[in-house]
mmCIF file of C-alpha atoms in Angstrom:
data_model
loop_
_atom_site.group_PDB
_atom_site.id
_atom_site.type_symbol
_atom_site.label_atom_id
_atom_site.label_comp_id
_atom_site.label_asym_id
_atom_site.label_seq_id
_atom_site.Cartn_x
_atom_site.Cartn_y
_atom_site.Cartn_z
ATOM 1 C CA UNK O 1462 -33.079 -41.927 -48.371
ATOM 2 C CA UNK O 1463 -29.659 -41.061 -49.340
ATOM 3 C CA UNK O 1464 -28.745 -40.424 -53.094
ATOM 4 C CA UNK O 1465 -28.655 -43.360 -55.404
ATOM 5 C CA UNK O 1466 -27.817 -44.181 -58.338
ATOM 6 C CA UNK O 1467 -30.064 -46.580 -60.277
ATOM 7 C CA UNK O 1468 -28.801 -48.425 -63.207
ATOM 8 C CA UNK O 1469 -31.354 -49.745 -65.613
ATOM 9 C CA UNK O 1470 -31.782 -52.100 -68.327
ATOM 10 C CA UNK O 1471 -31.571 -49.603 -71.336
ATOM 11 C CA UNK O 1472 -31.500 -46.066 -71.288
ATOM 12 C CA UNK O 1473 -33.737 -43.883 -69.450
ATOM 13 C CA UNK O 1474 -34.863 -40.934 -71.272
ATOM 14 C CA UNK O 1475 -37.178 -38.187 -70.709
ATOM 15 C CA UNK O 1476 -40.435 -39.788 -71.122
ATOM 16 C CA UNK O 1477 -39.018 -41.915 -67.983
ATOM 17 C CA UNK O 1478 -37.929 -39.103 -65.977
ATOM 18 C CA UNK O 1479 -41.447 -37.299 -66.370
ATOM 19 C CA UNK O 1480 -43.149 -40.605 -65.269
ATOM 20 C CA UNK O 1481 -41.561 -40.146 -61.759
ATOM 21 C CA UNK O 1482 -43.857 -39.041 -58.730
ATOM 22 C CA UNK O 1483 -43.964 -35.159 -58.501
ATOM 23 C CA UNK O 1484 -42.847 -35.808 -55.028
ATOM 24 C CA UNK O 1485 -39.322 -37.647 -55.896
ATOM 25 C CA UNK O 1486 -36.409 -35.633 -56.842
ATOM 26 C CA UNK O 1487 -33.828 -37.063 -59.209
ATOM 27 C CA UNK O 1488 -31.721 -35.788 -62.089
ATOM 28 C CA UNK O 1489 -31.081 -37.960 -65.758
ATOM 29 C CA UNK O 1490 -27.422 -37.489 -66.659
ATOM 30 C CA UNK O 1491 -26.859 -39.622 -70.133
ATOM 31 C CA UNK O 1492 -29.856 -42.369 -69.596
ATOM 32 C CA UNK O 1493 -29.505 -42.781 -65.518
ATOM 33 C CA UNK O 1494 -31.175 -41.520 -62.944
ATOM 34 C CA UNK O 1495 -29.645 -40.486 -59.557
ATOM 35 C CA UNK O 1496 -32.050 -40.120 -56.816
ATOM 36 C CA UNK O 1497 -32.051 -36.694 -54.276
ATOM 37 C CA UNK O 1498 -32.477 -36.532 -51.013
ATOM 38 C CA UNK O 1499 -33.953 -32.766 -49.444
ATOM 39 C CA UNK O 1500 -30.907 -30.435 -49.319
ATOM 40 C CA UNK O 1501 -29.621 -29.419 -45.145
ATOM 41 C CA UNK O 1502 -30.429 -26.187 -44.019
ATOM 42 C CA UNK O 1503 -26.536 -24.924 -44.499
ATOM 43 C CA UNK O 1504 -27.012 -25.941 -47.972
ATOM 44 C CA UNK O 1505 -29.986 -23.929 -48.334
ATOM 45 C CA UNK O 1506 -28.685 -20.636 -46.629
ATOM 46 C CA UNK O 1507 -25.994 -21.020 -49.056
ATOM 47 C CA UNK O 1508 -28.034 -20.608 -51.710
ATOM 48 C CA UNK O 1509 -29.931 -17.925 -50.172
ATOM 49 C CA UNK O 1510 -27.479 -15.954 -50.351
ATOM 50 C CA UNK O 1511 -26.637 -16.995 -54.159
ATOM 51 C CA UNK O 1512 -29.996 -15.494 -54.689
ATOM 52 C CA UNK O 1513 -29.620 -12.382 -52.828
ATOM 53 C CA UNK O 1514 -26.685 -11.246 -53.852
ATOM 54 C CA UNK O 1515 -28.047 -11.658 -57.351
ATOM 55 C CA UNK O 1516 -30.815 -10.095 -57.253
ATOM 56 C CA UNK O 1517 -29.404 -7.160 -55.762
ATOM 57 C CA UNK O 1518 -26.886 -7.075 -58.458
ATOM 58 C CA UNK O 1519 -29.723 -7.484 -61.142
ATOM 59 C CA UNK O 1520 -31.853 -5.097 -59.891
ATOM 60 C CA UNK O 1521 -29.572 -2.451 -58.799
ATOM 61 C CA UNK O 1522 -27.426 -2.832 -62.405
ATOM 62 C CA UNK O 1523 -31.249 -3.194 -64.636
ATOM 63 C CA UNK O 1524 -29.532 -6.236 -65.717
ATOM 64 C CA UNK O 1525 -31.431 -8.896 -67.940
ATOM 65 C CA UNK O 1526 -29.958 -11.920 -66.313
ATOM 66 C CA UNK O 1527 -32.205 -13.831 -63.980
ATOM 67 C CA UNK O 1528 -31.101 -16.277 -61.386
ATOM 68 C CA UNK O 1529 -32.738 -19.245 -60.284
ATOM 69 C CA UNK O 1530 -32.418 -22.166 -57.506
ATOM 70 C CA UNK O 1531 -33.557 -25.571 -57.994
ATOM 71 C CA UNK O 1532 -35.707 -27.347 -57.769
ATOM 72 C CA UNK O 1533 -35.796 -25.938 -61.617
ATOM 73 C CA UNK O 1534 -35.146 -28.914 -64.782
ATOM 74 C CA UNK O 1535 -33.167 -28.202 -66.795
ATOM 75 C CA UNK O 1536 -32.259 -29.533 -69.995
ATOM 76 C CA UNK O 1537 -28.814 -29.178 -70.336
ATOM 77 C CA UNK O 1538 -27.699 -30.787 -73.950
ATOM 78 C CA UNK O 1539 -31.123 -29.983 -75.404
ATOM 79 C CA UNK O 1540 -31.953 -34.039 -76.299
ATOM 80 C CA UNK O 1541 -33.748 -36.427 -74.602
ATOM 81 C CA UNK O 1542 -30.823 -38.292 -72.216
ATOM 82 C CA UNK O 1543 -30.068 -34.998 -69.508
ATOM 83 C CA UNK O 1544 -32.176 -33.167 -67.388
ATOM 84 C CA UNK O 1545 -30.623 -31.985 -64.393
ATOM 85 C CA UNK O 1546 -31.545 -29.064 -61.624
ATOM 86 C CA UNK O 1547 -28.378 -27.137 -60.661
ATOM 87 C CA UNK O 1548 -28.358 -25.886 -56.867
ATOM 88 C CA UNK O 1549 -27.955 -21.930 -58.454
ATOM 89 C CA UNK O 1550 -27.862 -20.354 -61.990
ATOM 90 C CA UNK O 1551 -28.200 -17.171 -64.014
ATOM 91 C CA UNK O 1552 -29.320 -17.351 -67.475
ATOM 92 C CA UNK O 1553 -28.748 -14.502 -69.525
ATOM 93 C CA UNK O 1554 -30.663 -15.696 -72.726
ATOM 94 C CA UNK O 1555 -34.624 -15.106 -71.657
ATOM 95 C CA UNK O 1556 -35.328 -17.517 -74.807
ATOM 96 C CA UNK O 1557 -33.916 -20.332 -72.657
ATOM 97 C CA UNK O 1558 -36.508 -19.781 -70.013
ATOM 98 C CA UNK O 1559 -39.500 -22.039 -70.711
ATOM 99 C CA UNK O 1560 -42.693 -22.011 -68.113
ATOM 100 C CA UNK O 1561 -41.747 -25.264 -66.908
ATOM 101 C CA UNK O 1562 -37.874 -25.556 -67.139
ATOM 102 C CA UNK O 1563 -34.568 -24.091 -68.576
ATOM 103 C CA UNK O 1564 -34.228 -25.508 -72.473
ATOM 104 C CA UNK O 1565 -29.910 -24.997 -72.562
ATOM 105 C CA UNK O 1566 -26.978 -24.303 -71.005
ATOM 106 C CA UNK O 1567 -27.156 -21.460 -68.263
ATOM 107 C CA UNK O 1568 -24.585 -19.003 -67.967
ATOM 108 C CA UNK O 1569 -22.986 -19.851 -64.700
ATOM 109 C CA UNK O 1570 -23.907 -22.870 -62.279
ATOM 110 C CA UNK O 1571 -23.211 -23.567 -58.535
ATOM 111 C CA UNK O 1572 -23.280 -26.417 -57.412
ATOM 112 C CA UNK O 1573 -23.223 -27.078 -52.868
ATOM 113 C CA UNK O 1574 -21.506 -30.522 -52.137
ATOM 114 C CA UNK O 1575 -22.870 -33.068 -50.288
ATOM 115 C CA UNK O 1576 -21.334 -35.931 -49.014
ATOM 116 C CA UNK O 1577 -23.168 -37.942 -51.677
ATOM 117 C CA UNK O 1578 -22.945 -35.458 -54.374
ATOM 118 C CA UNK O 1579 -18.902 -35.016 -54.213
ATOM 119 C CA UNK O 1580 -17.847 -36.929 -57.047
ATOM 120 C CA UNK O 1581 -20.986 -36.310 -59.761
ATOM 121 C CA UNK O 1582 -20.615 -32.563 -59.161
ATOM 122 C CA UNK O 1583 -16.944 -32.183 -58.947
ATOM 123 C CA UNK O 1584 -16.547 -35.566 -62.268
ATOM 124 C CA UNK O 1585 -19.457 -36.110 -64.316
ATOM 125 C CA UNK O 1586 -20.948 -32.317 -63.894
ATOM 126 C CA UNK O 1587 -18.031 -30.247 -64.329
ATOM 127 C CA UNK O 1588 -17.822 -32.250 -67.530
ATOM 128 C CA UNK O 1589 -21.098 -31.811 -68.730
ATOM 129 C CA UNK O 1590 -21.410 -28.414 -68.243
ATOM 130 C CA UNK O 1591 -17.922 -27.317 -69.985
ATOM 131 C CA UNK O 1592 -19.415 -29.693 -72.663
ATOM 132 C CA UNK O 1593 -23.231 -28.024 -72.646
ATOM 133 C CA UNK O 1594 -21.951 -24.259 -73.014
ATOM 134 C CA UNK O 1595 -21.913 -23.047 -69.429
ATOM 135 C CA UNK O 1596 -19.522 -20.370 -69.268
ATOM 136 C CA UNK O 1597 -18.939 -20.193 -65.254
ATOM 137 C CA UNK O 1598 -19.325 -23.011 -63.006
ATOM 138 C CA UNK O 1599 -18.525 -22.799 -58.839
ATOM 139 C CA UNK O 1600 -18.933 -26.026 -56.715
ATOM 140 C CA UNK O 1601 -19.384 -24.866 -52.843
ATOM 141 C CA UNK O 1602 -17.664 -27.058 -50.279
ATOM 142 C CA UNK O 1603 -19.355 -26.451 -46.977
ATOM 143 C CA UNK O 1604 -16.877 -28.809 -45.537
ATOM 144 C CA UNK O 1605 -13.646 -27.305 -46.386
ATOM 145 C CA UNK O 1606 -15.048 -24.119 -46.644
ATOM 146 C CA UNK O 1607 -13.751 -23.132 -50.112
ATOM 147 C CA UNK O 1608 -15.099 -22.451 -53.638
ATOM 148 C CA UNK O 1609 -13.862 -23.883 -56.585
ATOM 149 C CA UNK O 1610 -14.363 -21.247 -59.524
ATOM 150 C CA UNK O 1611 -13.906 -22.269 -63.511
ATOM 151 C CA UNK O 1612 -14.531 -19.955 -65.759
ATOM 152 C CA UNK O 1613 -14.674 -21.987 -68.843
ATOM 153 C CA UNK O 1614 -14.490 -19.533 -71.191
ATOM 154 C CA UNK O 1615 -10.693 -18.322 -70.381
ATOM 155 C CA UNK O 1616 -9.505 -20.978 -67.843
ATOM 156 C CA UNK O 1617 -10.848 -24.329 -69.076
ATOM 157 C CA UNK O 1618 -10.548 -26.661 -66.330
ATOM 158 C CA UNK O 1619 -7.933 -24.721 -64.414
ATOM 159 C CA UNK O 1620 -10.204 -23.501 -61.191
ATOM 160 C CA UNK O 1621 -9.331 -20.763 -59.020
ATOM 161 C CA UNK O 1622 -9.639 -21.539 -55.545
ATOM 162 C CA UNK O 1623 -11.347 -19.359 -52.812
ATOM 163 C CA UNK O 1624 -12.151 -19.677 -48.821
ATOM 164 C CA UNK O 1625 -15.364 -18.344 -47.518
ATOM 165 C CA UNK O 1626 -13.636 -15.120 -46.229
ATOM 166 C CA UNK O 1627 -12.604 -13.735 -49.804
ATOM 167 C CA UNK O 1628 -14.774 -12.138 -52.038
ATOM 168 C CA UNK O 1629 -15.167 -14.054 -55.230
ATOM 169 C CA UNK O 1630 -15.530 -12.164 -58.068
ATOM 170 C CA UNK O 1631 -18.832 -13.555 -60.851
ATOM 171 C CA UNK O 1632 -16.479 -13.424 -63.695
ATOM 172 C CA UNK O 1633 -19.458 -13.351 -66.027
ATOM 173 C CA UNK O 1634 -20.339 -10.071 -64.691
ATOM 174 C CA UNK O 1635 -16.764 -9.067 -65.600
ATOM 175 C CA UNK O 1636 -15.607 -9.188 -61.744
ATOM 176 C CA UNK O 1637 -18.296 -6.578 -60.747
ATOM 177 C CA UNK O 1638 -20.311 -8.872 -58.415
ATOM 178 C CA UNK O 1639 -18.336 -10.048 -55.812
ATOM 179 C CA UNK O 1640 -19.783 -13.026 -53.431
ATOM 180 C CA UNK O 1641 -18.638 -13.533 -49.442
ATOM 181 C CA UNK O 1642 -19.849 -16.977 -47.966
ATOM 182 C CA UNK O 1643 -18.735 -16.549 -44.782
#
């Protein structure tokens, strides 16, 4: 099934989001639920490679960031209306990692397009997370072949734009990990 969006009656909240099959992926952004399909193989290589160049970072630096790739809640504004599952994200605060999802804002966030995913992660997202504390947020086009980079903290919503063949520098690490997508 492709990605919906399902408008309801009132607002859904948590209790509603927990009643879902295990099975069914979906994401509450302020009381309604969108519906997710399984993610293509390019977008999961992508993210692969998120995760290894993380970890390798991590490890090699005896950093106490941990990364993490969803499917992973989490609950972004701390209430009862949001709980979404970024494609990527560091946290740096280990009191934010519960057993059973993130309770906050991670660090930094990246988010692979989809055609049906465009607009919520490149509107409604980028929104909530400059809202919810997130200090670096990247949404992957696989299409274009570009990243676009905010780093909230200095930029606000002025990205910098990269293609696949530079290396992009994880501001939050002060420009010391550097990511190639090609």
């Amino acid at each position: 099934y492709e990605y919906a969006y399902v408008v309801t009656p009132e607002t859904t909240e948590l209790d509603d989001y927990y009643r879902l099959p295990n099975d069914i992926r979906a994401e509450l952004i302020d009381g309604q639920l969108f519906y997710m399909q399984s993610p293509t193989s390019a977008h999961q290589g992508m993210l692969v490679k998120f995760v290894y160049e993380t970890m390798n970072f991590v490890t090699k630096n005896k950093g106490e960031c941990q990364p993490f790739m969803a499917p992973l809640d989490v609950q972004l504004d701390c209430d009862d209306k949001t709980m979404i599952q970024p494609d990527f994200m560091i946290i740096c605060d280990r009191e934010k990692v519960w057993e059973d999802r993130i309770y906050g804002a991670p660090d930094f966030v990246v988010e692979v397009l989809s055609p049906s995913t465009r607009k919520r992660d490149t509107d409604l997202k980028l929104l909530k997370y400059r809202n919810a504390g997130v200090r670096e947020y990247w949404i992957v086009d696989l299409e274009k072949e570009r990243i676009i980079c905010y780093f909230f903290e200095e930029d606000g919503l002025m990205p910098n734009i990269y293609t696949f063949q530079n290396e992009v520098p994880v501001r939050i690490y002060d420009g010391e990990l550097k990511i190639r997508l090609e």
